[in-house]
Amino acid sequence: MLQRLLSDNFIPTADAGVGALAVSGLSVAYHQRLVLRDVTWTAPARGLVAVVGPNGAGKSTFLKAVLGLVPALTGTIEVYGRPLKRQRALIGYVPQRESVDWDFPVSALDVVTMGRYGLIGWGRRITGKHRAAAMQALDRVGMADFAHRQIGQLSGGQQQRVFLARALAQEARLYFMDEPLAGVDAATEQTILAVLRELDAEGRTVICVHHDLQTVAETFDHVLMLNGGLIAAGPVREALTEENLRRAYGQRASGLLLGPR
Amino acid sequence: MAMVGHNTLVVLLGATALGLAAGMVGCFMVLRRRALVSDALSHATLPGIVAAFLTGMALGVEGRSLPLLLTGAAISGAIAVATIQAIKRWTRLTEDAAIGAVLSVFFGAGVVLLSVVQELPAANAAGLKGFIFGQTAAMRTGEAMGLGALALLAAAMVWLFFKEFRLLAFDEGFARAAGWPTGRIDLALMALVTLVTVVGLQTVGLVLIIALLITPAATARFWTDDLARMLIIAGGVGAVSGGVGALLSSRFADLPAGAIIVLVATTLFFISLIVAPSRGLLGRSLRRARLRRALLAGELAP
C-alpha cells in the first residue's frame, strides 16, 4: 500500500498547509436548473467534515460533482494539491444505499472485495491476500459473520455497513460518504460513528453528507453548509450558528439544533 | 455421433460454442437491464448485412462472402447502439423510447433494402433472408469453425474481465469514483454482445438471438445467488440449447435451428422457474407453507 502511494500519488505532510480537497468555483446544473453556484472551499488536511443543508440543497450533487460522477459546469477539483484525476487511488467512496440493486447476485464479501479491485489491477484474479483484507474490513464493521450472505438478505443497516467496509477495503486517505447514517438502526449508527472516529484518529479525512444536525457537533470537527451554494464553512463551533442555519434553512431553522420541543 | 456427418458435427459444435458465449455475456445484459438494447442491436444488423451485400456486388466480390456480410452487420448494429446512447444522453427521452425508435427504424430500413435487392436482376440474394430466422443448413464447414472460434473468444474475454464487468454491473458510480474507466469497460461489454450477436446471425437469426442472450441468464438466476456460478450455469444452459437445437434441426430437415434452440432454452427456463430450490416457485411456496405451519404450531418466535 505504502509503496503504491509513494510511487503514484502525492501526499504532502500535514504541516505543508495543503488541504485534503480544494474545490474552486464549482457550479453544477441539472438540465436547465442550476443546483450549485460557484462553491469554493478547502477541506482541512485531516478530520471529519459534515456536509449539511436542507433537502434539495445540493449536498449529494456536491459530492458527485467533486468525484466527477455528474458533470460540472465550471470549477476545478484538487486532492492533496494535485488534480483529482491523478489522485483517484487516494479516494474512498460510500454511495447512497439506494444507488444499487440489492438483488444483485453477490455476497457481502464480494461487494467488499470490490474495494480492492483498484489494488488488484486489470484482468488479474482476486488473490487470498485481498480476500483476507476484505474480510478484515467486514470484521471492522461487525459483519464478518455475514460475509457469505447474498446482499439482498441483509437488513438496511447491514447493507450500509457492507458499503462502509468496501470503502475501508480501499485503504484511502480521503473518504466521501453520502448519507451513511440515513435510515440505519441504532447499532449500525454506533458502529459507523466509531469507524469514522477511527479513520480520523488514523489521520484520514472524511467528508460526509449528513442530515441530522443534532449529531453534527458530537461527531464532526468541521461543517460545510450548502443551499444552492456555499452558506458557511469552518470548525463546527464557528460555522454551525443560528444565523448561518437561518440562511440555509430559512425561518424553520429556529430550534433545529435543539430538536423538537 | 456416427449418424451425423462431419459438416453437421462442426455446425453443432459451433452452435454449442455460440450458446456458451451468449449465456455468459447475456448475464451482464440481464443484470445491467440492457436486454432490450441487445434486441435493438440484433434487429439493426439487417440494413448492414444488405448494404454489405450491395457493396460486395459493386466491388465484384462474391455476393455471399460471410466475413463481409457480418462486418456490415456489426457496423450497423454498433451505429444503432451508439444512436440509442446519444438519444438517451442528449434528449430527455427515456431509454425504452430510444430503443423502440431505433430498433424499428433500422429494421424497417433493412426490410426495404432487402426487397430492393431482391428485385435486382443481377443479384443472387437468396441467402440474405436466412439471416432473419437463421439457416444452419447453408453453413459451410470453414464458416462454422470460424464462428465457433469467435464465440469461444467472446466467452474467454468475459471470463478474463469478469471482475471488471461485475463491478460495472453492480455499482457504476463507485467504479467511476475509484478511477475505473467505466465508459471503456461498458464499450468492451457492448463489443462482446455485438460479437456474439453477429456470430449467431447465421445459426439463430437476428429476430431470435435476443432469446439466446437473455433466456439462459434468466434461467441461471433461479439457481444461484453467486455471479460466477450464474455465468457457468447460463453458459451451460446456452451450450445445451445450442447443441440440442442444432442437432434436432439437422435430424428433421425442415425445422429451423434458431427456433428449436430458443425452444430448448425456454423449456429449461420454465423447468427452472418451477423447480429451482432457492428462487423457484415450488421451493418458495414449500418454504412459506413450512413457515406457516411452524407459526401455527407456536414454534416460531419473532
Coordinates of C-alpha atoms in Angstrom, one line a residue:
Chain A
M1 CA 0.0 0.0 0.0
L2 CA 2.6 2.5 1.1
Q3 CA 4.7 1.7 -1.9
R4 CA 1.9 2.4 -4.2
L5 CA 1.2 5.7 -2.6
L6 CA 4.9 6.7 -2.9
S7 CA 5.1 5.8 -6.5
D8 CA 1.9 7.0 -8.0
N9 CA 0.4 9.5 -5.6
F10 CA 1.5 12.6 -3.8
I11 CA 0.5 13.4 -0.3
P12 CA 2.1 16.4 1.3
T13 CA 2.9 16.3 5.0
A14 CA 0.2 17.7 7.3
D15 CA 2.0 20.9 8.1
A16 CA 2.6 21.8 4.5
G17 CA -0.7 23.8 4.6
V18 CA -2.3 21.9 1.6
G19 CA -5.9 20.8 2.2
A20 CA -7.1 17.3 1.5
L21 CA -9.6 18.7 -1.0
A22 CA -9.6 22.1 -2.7
V23 CA -12.7 23.0 -4.7
S24 CA -12.8 26.2 -6.6
G25 CA -15.6 27.8 -8.5
L26 CA -17.7 24.7 -8.7
S27 CA -21.1 25.1 -10.4
V28 CA -23.5 22.3 -11.4
A29 CA -26.7 22.3 -13.3
Y30 CA -29.2 19.5 -14.0
H31 CA -30.8 20.2 -17.4
Q32 CA -31.6 23.9 -17.2
R33 CA -31.6 24.3 -13.4
L34 CA -28.6 25.5 -11.5
V35 CA -28.1 23.3 -8.4
L36 CA -24.9 24.6 -7.1
R37 CA -23.4 28.0 -7.8
D38 CA -19.7 28.9 -7.5
V39 CA -18.6 26.8 -4.5
T40 CA -15.1 27.5 -3.4
W41 CA -13.9 25.6 -0.4
T42 CA -10.8 23.9 1.0
A43 CA -11.2 20.8 3.3
P44 CA -8.9 20.6 6.3
A45 CA -5.9 18.4 6.0
R46 CA -7.5 15.9 8.4
G47 CA -10.7 15.5 10.4
L48 CA -14.3 14.7 10.0
V49 CA -16.4 17.1 7.8
A50 CA -20.2 17.2 7.8
V51 CA -21.9 18.5 4.6
V52 CA -25.2 19.9 5.8
G53 CA -28.1 21.7 4.3
P54 CA -31.9 21.4 3.7
N55 CA -33.3 18.8 1.3
G56 CA -32.5 19.7 -2.3
A57 CA -29.6 21.9 -1.2
G58 CA -27.2 20.1 -3.5
K59 CA -25.3 18.1 -0.9
S60 CA -25.2 14.9 -2.8
T61 CA -24.7 16.8 -6.1
F62 CA -21.7 18.5 -4.5
L63 CA -20.2 15.1 -3.6
K64 CA -20.9 13.6 -7.0
A65 CA -19.6 16.6 -8.9
V66 CA -16.4 16.6 -6.9
L67 CA -15.9 12.9 -7.7
G68 CA -16.7 13.6 -11.4
L69 CA -19.9 11.4 -11.3
V70 CA -22.0 14.3 -12.6
P71 CA -20.6 16.9 -15.0
A72 CA -19.7 20.3 -13.5
L73 CA -20.4 23.5 -15.5
T74 CA -17.4 25.2 -14.1
G75 CA -14.8 24.6 -11.4
T76 CA -11.6 22.7 -10.6
I77 CA -11.0 20.0 -8.0
E78 CA -7.7 19.2 -6.4
V79 CA -6.9 16.4 -4.0
Y80 CA -3.8 17.0 -1.9
G81 CA -2.7 19.8 -4.2
R82 CA -3.0 17.8 -7.4
P83 CA -5.7 17.3 -10.0
L84 CA -8.3 14.7 -8.8
K85 CA -7.7 12.6 -11.9
R86 CA -4.2 11.7 -10.8
Q87 CA -5.2 11.0 -7.2
R88 CA -8.1 8.6 -7.6
A89 CA -6.2 5.9 -5.7
L90 CA -6.3 8.1 -2.6
I91 CA -10.1 8.4 -2.6
G92 CA -12.7 6.1 -1.0
Y93 CA -16.4 6.4 -1.6
V94 CA -19.6 5.3 0.1
P95 CA -22.5 6.0 -2.2
Q96 CA -26.1 6.2 -1.1
R97 CA -27.6 2.8 -0.4
E98 CA -30.4 3.3 -2.9
S99 CA -28.0 3.6 -5.8
V100 CA -27.6 -0.1 -6.4
D101 CA -29.8 -3.2 -7.0
W102 CA -29.6 -5.2 -3.8
D103 CA -31.0 -8.3 -5.5
F104 CA -27.7 -8.5 -7.4
P105 CA -26.1 -12.0 -7.2
V106 CA -23.1 -11.1 -5.0
S107 CA -22.3 -11.8 -1.3
A108 CA -21.3 -9.2 1.2
L109 CA -17.7 -10.4 0.9
D110 CA -17.9 -10.0 -2.9
V111 CA -19.0 -6.4 -2.5
V112 CA -16.3 -5.5 0.0
T113 CA -13.7 -7.2 -2.3
M114 CA -14.7 -4.6 -5.0
G115 CA -12.9 -2.1 -2.8
R116 CA -9.7 -4.0 -3.5
Y117 CA -10.1 -4.1 -7.3
G118 CA -8.0 -1.0 -7.8
L119 CA -5.2 -2.5 -5.9
I120 CA -5.5 -5.8 -7.8
G121 CA -5.5 -4.3 -11.3
W122 CA -6.9 -5.0 -14.7
G123 CA -7.8 -8.6 -15.7
R124 CA -6.0 -10.0 -12.6
R125 CA -7.5 -12.7 -10.4
I126 CA -8.6 -11.9 -6.8
T127 CA -6.0 -13.5 -4.6
G128 CA -6.3 -14.7 -1.0
K129 CA -4.4 -11.7 0.3
H130 CA -7.1 -9.3 -1.0
R131 CA -9.9 -11.5 0.2
A132 CA -8.4 -11.5 3.7
A133 CA -8.2 -7.7 3.6
A134 CA -11.8 -7.6 2.6
M135 CA -12.7 -10.0 5.4
Q136 CA -10.8 -7.7 7.9
A137 CA -12.8 -4.7 6.7
L138 CA -16.1 -6.6 7.2
D139 CA -14.9 -7.6 10.7
R140 CA -14.2 -3.9 11.4
V141 CA -17.9 -3.1 10.9
G142 CA -19.1 -6.2 12.7
M143 CA -20.2 -8.0 9.6
A144 CA -17.8 -10.9 9.4
D145 CA -20.5 -13.4 10.3
F146 CA -22.5 -12.3 7.2
A147 CA -19.6 -12.4 4.7
H148 CA -21.2 -15.2 2.6
R149 CA -24.8 -13.9 2.7
Q150 CA -26.3 -12.6 -0.5
I151 CA -26.6 -8.9 0.0
G152 CA -30.4 -8.8 -0.5
Q153 CA -30.8 -10.9 2.6
L154 CA -29.2 -8.2 4.8
S155 CA -31.1 -5.5 6.7
G156 CA -30.7 -1.9 5.6
G157 CA -28.3 -1.1 8.3
Q158 CA -26.2 -4.2 7.5
Q159 CA -26.1 -3.2 3.8
Q160 CA -24.9 0.2 4.8
R161 CA -22.1 -1.4 6.9
V162 CA -21.1 -3.5 3.9
F163 CA -20.8 -0.3 1.8
L164 CA -18.6 1.2 4.6
A165 CA -16.5 -1.9 4.7
R166 CA -15.9 -1.7 1.0
A167 CA -14.6 1.8 1.4
L168 CA -12.4 0.7 4.2
A169 CA -11.0 -2.0 2.0
Q170 CA -9.9 0.7 -0.4
E171 CA -7.4 1.9 2.1
A172 CA -8.0 5.5 1.0
R173 CA -6.7 8.8 2.5
L174 CA -9.8 10.9 1.7
Y175 CA -13.3 9.5 2.1
F176 CA -16.5 10.7 0.6
M177 CA -19.7 9.3 2.2
D178 CA -23.2 10.1 1.0
E179 CA -25.6 9.9 4.0
P180 CA -24.1 6.7 5.6
L181 CA -26.4 7.2 8.6
A182 CA -29.7 7.6 6.8
G183 CA -32.3 5.2 8.0
V184 CA -30.0 2.9 9.9
D185 CA -30.6 1.2 13.2
A186 CA -29.0 2.4 16.4
A187 CA -26.4 -0.4 16.5
T188 CA -25.3 0.4 12.9
E189 CA -25.2 4.1 13.8
Q190 CA -22.8 3.4 16.7
T191 CA -20.6 1.2 14.5
I192 CA -20.4 3.7 11.7
L193 CA -19.7 6.6 14.1
A194 CA -16.9 4.5 15.8
V195 CA -15.3 3.8 12.4
L196 CA -15.5 7.5 11.5
R197 CA -13.6 8.3 14.7
E198 CA -11.0 5.6 13.9
L199 CA -10.5 7.0 10.4
D200 CA -10.0 10.4 12.0
A201 CA -7.5 9.1 14.5
E202 CA -5.6 7.4 11.7
G203 CA -5.1 10.9 10.1
R204 CA -7.6 10.4 7.3
T205 CA -10.2 13.0 6.1
V206 CA -13.8 12.1 5.8
I207 CA -16.3 14.3 4.0
C208 CA -19.8 13.1 4.9
V209 CA -23.2 14.2 3.7
H210 CA -25.2 14.3 6.9
H211 CA -28.8 15.2 7.5
D212 CA -29.1 15.1 11.3
L213 CA -28.0 18.5 12.6
Q214 CA -28.2 17.4 16.2
T215 CA -25.4 14.8 16.0
V216 CA -23.1 17.0 13.9
A217 CA -21.4 18.6 16.9
E218 CA -20.9 15.3 18.7
T219 CA -19.1 13.6 15.9
F220 CA -17.7 16.1 13.3
D221 CA -15.0 18.7 13.6
H222 CA -15.9 20.8 10.5
V223 CA -19.1 21.8 8.7
L224 CA -19.7 22.7 5.1
M225 CA -23.2 24.2 4.9
L226 CA -24.8 24.3 1.5
N227 CA -28.0 25.6 0.0
G228 CA -27.6 26.1 -3.8
G229 CA -24.2 27.4 -3.0
L230 CA -21.8 27.8 -0.1
I231 CA -23.5 29.2 3.0
A232 CA -20.8 28.7 5.6
A233 CA -17.8 26.5 6.3
G234 CA -15.4 26.0 9.1
P235 CA -15.0 24.4 12.5
V236 CA -18.4 23.3 13.9
R237 CA -18.3 25.9 16.7
E238 CA -17.8 28.8 14.3
A239 CA -19.9 27.7 11.4
L240 CA -22.9 25.9 12.9
T241 CA -24.6 29.1 14.2
E242 CA -28.2 30.1 14.4
E243 CA -27.5 32.8 12.0
N244 CA -26.0 30.5 9.4
L245 CA -28.7 27.9 9.9
R246 CA -31.3 30.6 9.2
R247 CA -29.6 31.5 6.0
A248 CA -29.5 27.8 4.9
Y249 CA -32.8 26.5 6.2
G250 CA -34.9 29.7 6.4
Q251 CA -37.0 30.6 9.4
R252 CA -37.7 27.0 10.1
A253 CA -34.2 26.8 11.4
S254 CA -35.0 28.0 14.9
G255 CA -34.7 25.1 17.2
L256 CA -33.1 22.7 14.6
L257 CA -30.1 22.4 16.8
L258 CA -32.1 21.7 20.0
G259 CA -34.5 19.3 18.4
P260 CA -38.3 19.2 18.7
R261 CA -39.7 20.6 21.9
Chain B
M1 CA -22.5 -39.2 -33.4
A2 CA -21.9 -41.8 -36.1
M3 CA -25.1 -40.7 -37.7
V4 CA -24.1 -37.1 -38.2
G5 CA -21.8 -36.0 -41.0
H6 CA -18.6 -34.0 -40.5
N7 CA -20.2 -30.8 -41.6
T8 CA -23.2 -31.3 -39.3
L9 CA -20.9 -32.1 -36.4
V10 CA -18.9 -28.8 -36.9
V11 CA -22.2 -26.8 -37.1
L12 CA -23.4 -28.5 -34.0
L13 CA -20.2 -27.7 -32.1
G14 CA -20.3 -24.1 -33.4
A15 CA -23.9 -23.7 -32.1
T16 CA -22.8 -25.1 -28.7
A17 CA -20.0 -22.5 -28.5
L18 CA -22.4 -19.8 -29.5
G19 CA -24.8 -20.8 -26.8
L20 CA -22.0 -20.8 -24.2
A21 CA -20.8 -17.3 -25.1
A22 CA -24.4 -15.9 -25.4
G23 CA -25.3 -17.3 -22.0
M24 CA -22.2 -15.8 -20.3
V25 CA -22.4 -12.4 -22.0
G26 CA -26.2 -12.3 -21.5
C27 CA -25.8 -12.5 -17.7
F28 CA -24.3 -9.0 -17.7
M29 CA -27.0 -7.7 -20.1
V30 CA -29.7 -9.0 -17.8
L31 CA -28.1 -7.6 -14.7
R32 CA -27.5 -4.2 -16.3
R33 CA -31.1 -4.2 -17.5
R34 CA -29.8 -4.0 -21.1
A35 CA -31.9 -6.9 -22.5
L36 CA -33.7 -4.6 -25.0
V37 CA -30.5 -2.8 -26.1
S38 CA -29.3 -6.2 -27.4
D39 CA -32.6 -6.7 -29.1
A40 CA -32.2 -3.4 -30.9
L41 CA -28.7 -4.3 -31.8
S42 CA -29.6 -7.6 -33.4
H43 CA -32.5 -6.1 -35.4
A44 CA -30.3 -3.3 -36.5
T45 CA -27.8 -5.7 -38.2
L46 CA -30.2 -6.2 -41.1
P47 CA -29.5 -3.0 -43.1
G48 CA -25.8 -3.6 -42.5
I49 CA -26.0 -7.1 -44.0
V50 CA -27.8 -5.9 -47.1
A51 CA -25.6 -2.8 -47.5
A52 CA -22.5 -5.1 -47.3
F53 CA -24.0 -7.4 -49.9
L54 CA -24.6 -4.4 -52.3
T55 CA -21.0 -3.2 -51.6
G56 CA -19.7 -6.6 -52.4
M57 CA -21.7 -6.7 -55.6
A58 CA -20.4 -3.3 -56.6
L59 CA -16.8 -4.3 -55.9
G60 CA -17.2 -7.6 -57.7
V61 CA -16.7 -9.7 -54.6
E62 CA -18.7 -12.9 -54.5
G63 CA -22.2 -12.0 -53.3
R64 CA -22.4 -14.1 -50.2
S65 CA -19.0 -13.5 -48.6
L66 CA -19.7 -14.2 -44.9
P67 CA -17.0 -12.1 -43.4
L68 CA -18.1 -9.1 -45.5
L69 CA -21.8 -9.5 -44.6
L70 CA -21.0 -10.0 -40.9
T71 CA -18.8 -6.9 -40.9
G72 CA -21.6 -4.9 -42.3
A73 CA -23.9 -6.4 -39.6
A74 CA -21.5 -5.4 -36.8
I75 CA -21.2 -1.9 -38.1
S76 CA -24.9 -1.1 -38.4
G77 CA -25.5 -2.8 -35.1
A78 CA -22.9 -0.6 -33.4
I79 CA -24.3 2.5 -35.0
A80 CA -27.8 1.6 -33.6
V81 CA -26.4 1.2 -30.1
A82 CA -24.5 4.5 -30.4
T83 CA -27.7 6.2 -31.6
I84 CA -29.6 4.9 -28.5
Q85 CA -26.9 6.2 -26.2
A86 CA -26.9 9.5 -28.0
I87 CA -30.6 9.9 -27.7
K88 CA -30.5 9.0 -24.1
R89 CA -27.7 11.4 -23.4
W90 CA -28.7 14.5 -25.4
T91 CA -32.5 14.4 -25.2
R92 CA -34.9 13.8 -22.3
L93 CA -36.4 10.7 -23.9
T94 CA -36.1 7.6 -21.8
E95 CA -34.1 4.6 -22.9
D96 CA -37.1 2.4 -23.8
A97 CA -38.4 5.1 -26.2
A98 CA -35.0 5.4 -27.7
I99 CA -34.7 1.6 -28.1
G100 CA -38.2 1.4 -29.7
A101 CA -37.4 4.2 -32.2
V102 CA -34.0 2.9 -33.2
L103 CA -35.0 -0.8 -33.4
S104 CA -37.9 -0.1 -35.7
V105 CA -36.2 2.4 -38.0
F106 CA -33.1 0.2 -38.5
F107 CA -35.1 -3.0 -39.1
G108 CA -37.6 -1.2 -41.4
A109 CA -34.7 0.2 -43.4
G110 CA -33.3 -3.3 -43.6
V111 CA -36.5 -4.8 -44.9
V112 CA -36.9 -2.1 -47.5
L113 CA -33.2 -2.6 -48.7
L114 CA -33.8 -6.3 -48.8
S115 CA -36.8 -6.1 -51.0
V116 CA -34.9 -3.7 -53.3
V117 CA -32.0 -6.1 -53.6
Q118 CA -34.3 -9.0 -54.4
E119 CA -35.7 -7.0 -57.3
L120 CA -32.2 -6.5 -58.8
P121 CA -31.9 -8.9 -61.8
A122 CA -28.2 -9.5 -61.3
A123 CA -28.2 -10.2 -57.6
N124 CA -28.3 -13.7 -56.2
A125 CA -29.8 -12.5 -52.8
A126 CA -31.4 -15.8 -51.9
G127 CA -29.2 -16.4 -48.8
L128 CA -29.8 -13.0 -47.2
K129 CA -33.2 -13.9 -45.8
G130 CA -31.6 -16.7 -43.9
F131 CA -30.1 -14.1 -41.5
I132 CA -33.5 -13.2 -40.3
F133 CA -34.5 -16.5 -38.8
G134 CA -31.2 -18.4 -39.1
Q135 CA -30.3 -21.1 -41.6
T136 CA -27.7 -23.6 -40.4
A137 CA -28.2 -25.9 -43.4
A138 CA -26.4 -23.4 -45.7
M139 CA -23.3 -23.2 -43.4
R140 CA -20.0 -24.3 -44.7
T141 CA -17.6 -26.2 -42.5
G142 CA -15.0 -23.5 -42.6
E143 CA -17.5 -20.8 -41.7
A144 CA -18.9 -22.8 -38.8
M145 CA -15.4 -23.3 -37.4
G146 CA -14.6 -19.6 -37.7
L147 CA -17.8 -18.6 -36.0
G148 CA -17.3 -21.2 -33.2
A149 CA -13.8 -19.9 -32.6
L150 CA -15.1 -16.3 -32.3
A151 CA -17.8 -17.5 -29.9
L152 CA -15.1 -19.2 -27.7
L153 CA -13.1 -16.0 -27.8
A154 CA -16.0 -14.0 -26.6
A155 CA -16.6 -16.5 -23.7
A156 CA -12.9 -16.3 -22.8
M157 CA -13.0 -12.5 -22.7
V158 CA -16.0 -12.5 -20.4
W159 CA -14.1 -14.8 -18.0
L160 CA -10.9 -12.7 -18.2
F161 CA -12.7 -9.4 -17.4
F162 CA -15.2 -11.0 -15.0
K163 CA -14.1 -8.7 -12.2
E164 CA -14.4 -5.5 -14.1
F165 CA -17.8 -6.4 -15.6
R166 CA -19.1 -7.4 -12.2
L167 CA -18.0 -4.1 -10.8
L168 CA -19.6 -2.1 -13.6
A169 CA -22.8 -4.1 -13.5
F170 CA -23.2 -3.8 -9.7
D171 CA -22.1 -0.2 -8.9
E172 CA -21.0 2.0 -11.8
G173 CA -20.8 5.2 -9.7
F174 CA -18.4 3.5 -7.2
A175 CA -16.3 2.2 -10.1
R176 CA -16.0 5.7 -11.6
A177 CA -15.2 7.3 -8.3
A178 CA -12.4 4.7 -7.8
G179 CA -11.0 5.7 -11.2
W180 CA -12.1 2.7 -13.4
P181 CA -12.7 3.8 -17.0
T182 CA -16.3 2.7 -16.9
G183 CA -17.0 4.0 -20.4
R184 CA -14.4 1.8 -21.8
I185 CA -15.5 -1.3 -19.8
D186 CA -19.0 -0.7 -21.0
L187 CA -17.8 -0.4 -24.6
A188 CA -15.9 -3.7 -24.2
L189 CA -19.1 -5.4 -22.9
M190 CA -21.1 -4.0 -25.8
A191 CA -18.4 -5.1 -28.2
L192 CA -18.7 -8.7 -26.9
V193 CA -22.5 -8.5 -27.2
T194 CA -22.1 -7.3 -30.8
L195 CA -19.6 -10.1 -31.5
V196 CA -22.0 -12.8 -30.1
T197 CA -24.9 -11.3 -32.0
V198 CA -23.1 -11.3 -35.3
V199 CA -21.7 -14.8 -34.7
G200 CA -25.2 -16.0 -34.0
L201 CA -26.9 -14.4 -37.0
Q202 CA -26.5 -17.4 -39.3
T203 CA -27.4 -20.0 -36.7
V204 CA -30.2 -18.4 -34.8
G205 CA -31.1 -15.4 -36.9
L206 CA -31.5 -11.7 -35.9
V207 CA -35.0 -12.0 -34.6
L208 CA -34.3 -14.7 -32.1
I209 CA -30.7 -14.1 -31.0
I210 CA -32.1 -12.0 -28.1
A211 CA -33.6 -15.2 -26.6
L212 CA -30.3 -16.9 -26.6
L213 CA -28.7 -13.9 -24.8
I214 CA -31.4 -13.4 -22.2
T215 CA -33.1 -16.8 -21.5
P216 CA -30.0 -18.8 -20.3
A217 CA -29.1 -15.9 -18.0
A218 CA -32.6 -15.6 -16.6
T219 CA -32.7 -19.4 -16.2
A220 CA -29.4 -19.4 -14.3
R221 CA -30.6 -16.7 -11.9
F222 CA -33.1 -19.1 -10.5
W223 CA -30.4 -21.5 -9.3
T224 CA -27.8 -19.3 -7.6
D225 CA -27.1 -16.1 -5.8
D226 CA -23.4 -16.1 -6.9
L227 CA -22.5 -14.3 -10.2
A228 CA -19.6 -16.6 -11.0
R229 CA -21.9 -19.7 -10.7
M230 CA -24.6 -17.8 -12.6
L231 CA -22.2 -17.3 -15.5
I232 CA -21.3 -21.0 -15.5
I233 CA -24.9 -22.2 -15.4
A234 CA -26.0 -19.7 -18.1
G235 CA -23.1 -20.8 -20.3
G236 CA -24.2 -24.4 -19.8
V237 CA -27.8 -23.8 -20.5
G238 CA -26.9 -21.8 -23.6
A239 CA -24.5 -24.5 -24.8
V240 CA -27.0 -27.3 -24.3
S241 CA -29.7 -25.3 -26.1
G242 CA -27.4 -24.5 -29.0
G243 CA -26.1 -28.1 -29.3
V244 CA -29.5 -29.8 -28.9
G245 CA -31.3 -27.3 -31.1
A246 CA -28.7 -27.7 -33.9
L247 CA -28.9 -31.5 -33.6
L248 CA -32.7 -31.6 -33.8
S249 CA -32.8 -29.3 -36.7
S250 CA -30.2 -31.5 -38.6
R251 CA -32.3 -34.6 -37.9
F252 CA -35.6 -33.1 -39.0
A253 CA -34.7 -31.4 -42.2
D254 CA -37.2 -28.6 -42.2
L255 CA -37.0 -27.4 -38.6
P256 CA -35.2 -24.1 -38.4
A257 CA -32.3 -24.3 -35.9
G258 CA -32.8 -20.9 -34.4
A259 CA -36.4 -21.6 -33.4
I260 CA -35.5 -25.0 -31.9
I261 CA -32.6 -23.6 -30.0
V262 CA -34.8 -20.9 -28.4
L263 CA -37.5 -23.5 -27.6
V264 CA -34.9 -25.7 -25.8
A265 CA -33.7 -22.7 -23.8
T266 CA -37.2 -21.7 -22.9
T267 CA -38.0 -25.3 -21.8
L268 CA -35.0 -25.2 -19.4
F269 CA -36.2 -21.7 -18.3
F270 CA -39.7 -23.0 -17.3
I271 CA -38.3 -26.1 -15.6
S272 CA -36.1 -23.8 -13.5
L273 CA -38.9 -21.3 -12.8
I274 CA -40.8 -24.1 -11.1
V275 CA -38.2 -26.5 -9.5
A276 CA -35.2 -24.4 -8.7
P277 CA -34.7 -24.8 -4.9
S278 CA -33.9 -21.3 -3.7
R279 CA -35.8 -18.9 -6.1
G280 CA -38.2 -21.3 -8.0
L281 CA -41.9 -21.2 -7.4
L282 CA -42.2 -24.6 -5.9
G283 CA -39.4 -24.1 -3.4
R284 CA -40.8 -20.7 -2.4
S285 CA -44.3 -21.9 -1.7
L286 CA -43.0 -25.0 0.1
R287 CA -40.9 -22.7 2.4
R288 CA -43.9 -20.5 3.0
A289 CA -46.1 -23.4 3.9
R290 CA -43.5 -24.8 6.3
L291 CA -43.2 -21.3 7.9
R292 CA -46.9 -21.1 8.3
R293 CA -47.1 -24.5 9.9
A294 CA -44.3 -23.6 12.3
L295 CA -46.1 -20.3 13.1
L296 CA -49.4 -22.1 13.8
A297 CA -47.6 -24.7 16.0
G298 CA -46.2 -21.9 18.1
E299 CA -42.6 -22.9 17.2
L300 CA -41.8 -19.5 15.7
A301 CA -40.5 -16.6 17.7
P302 CA -40.5 -13.2 16.0

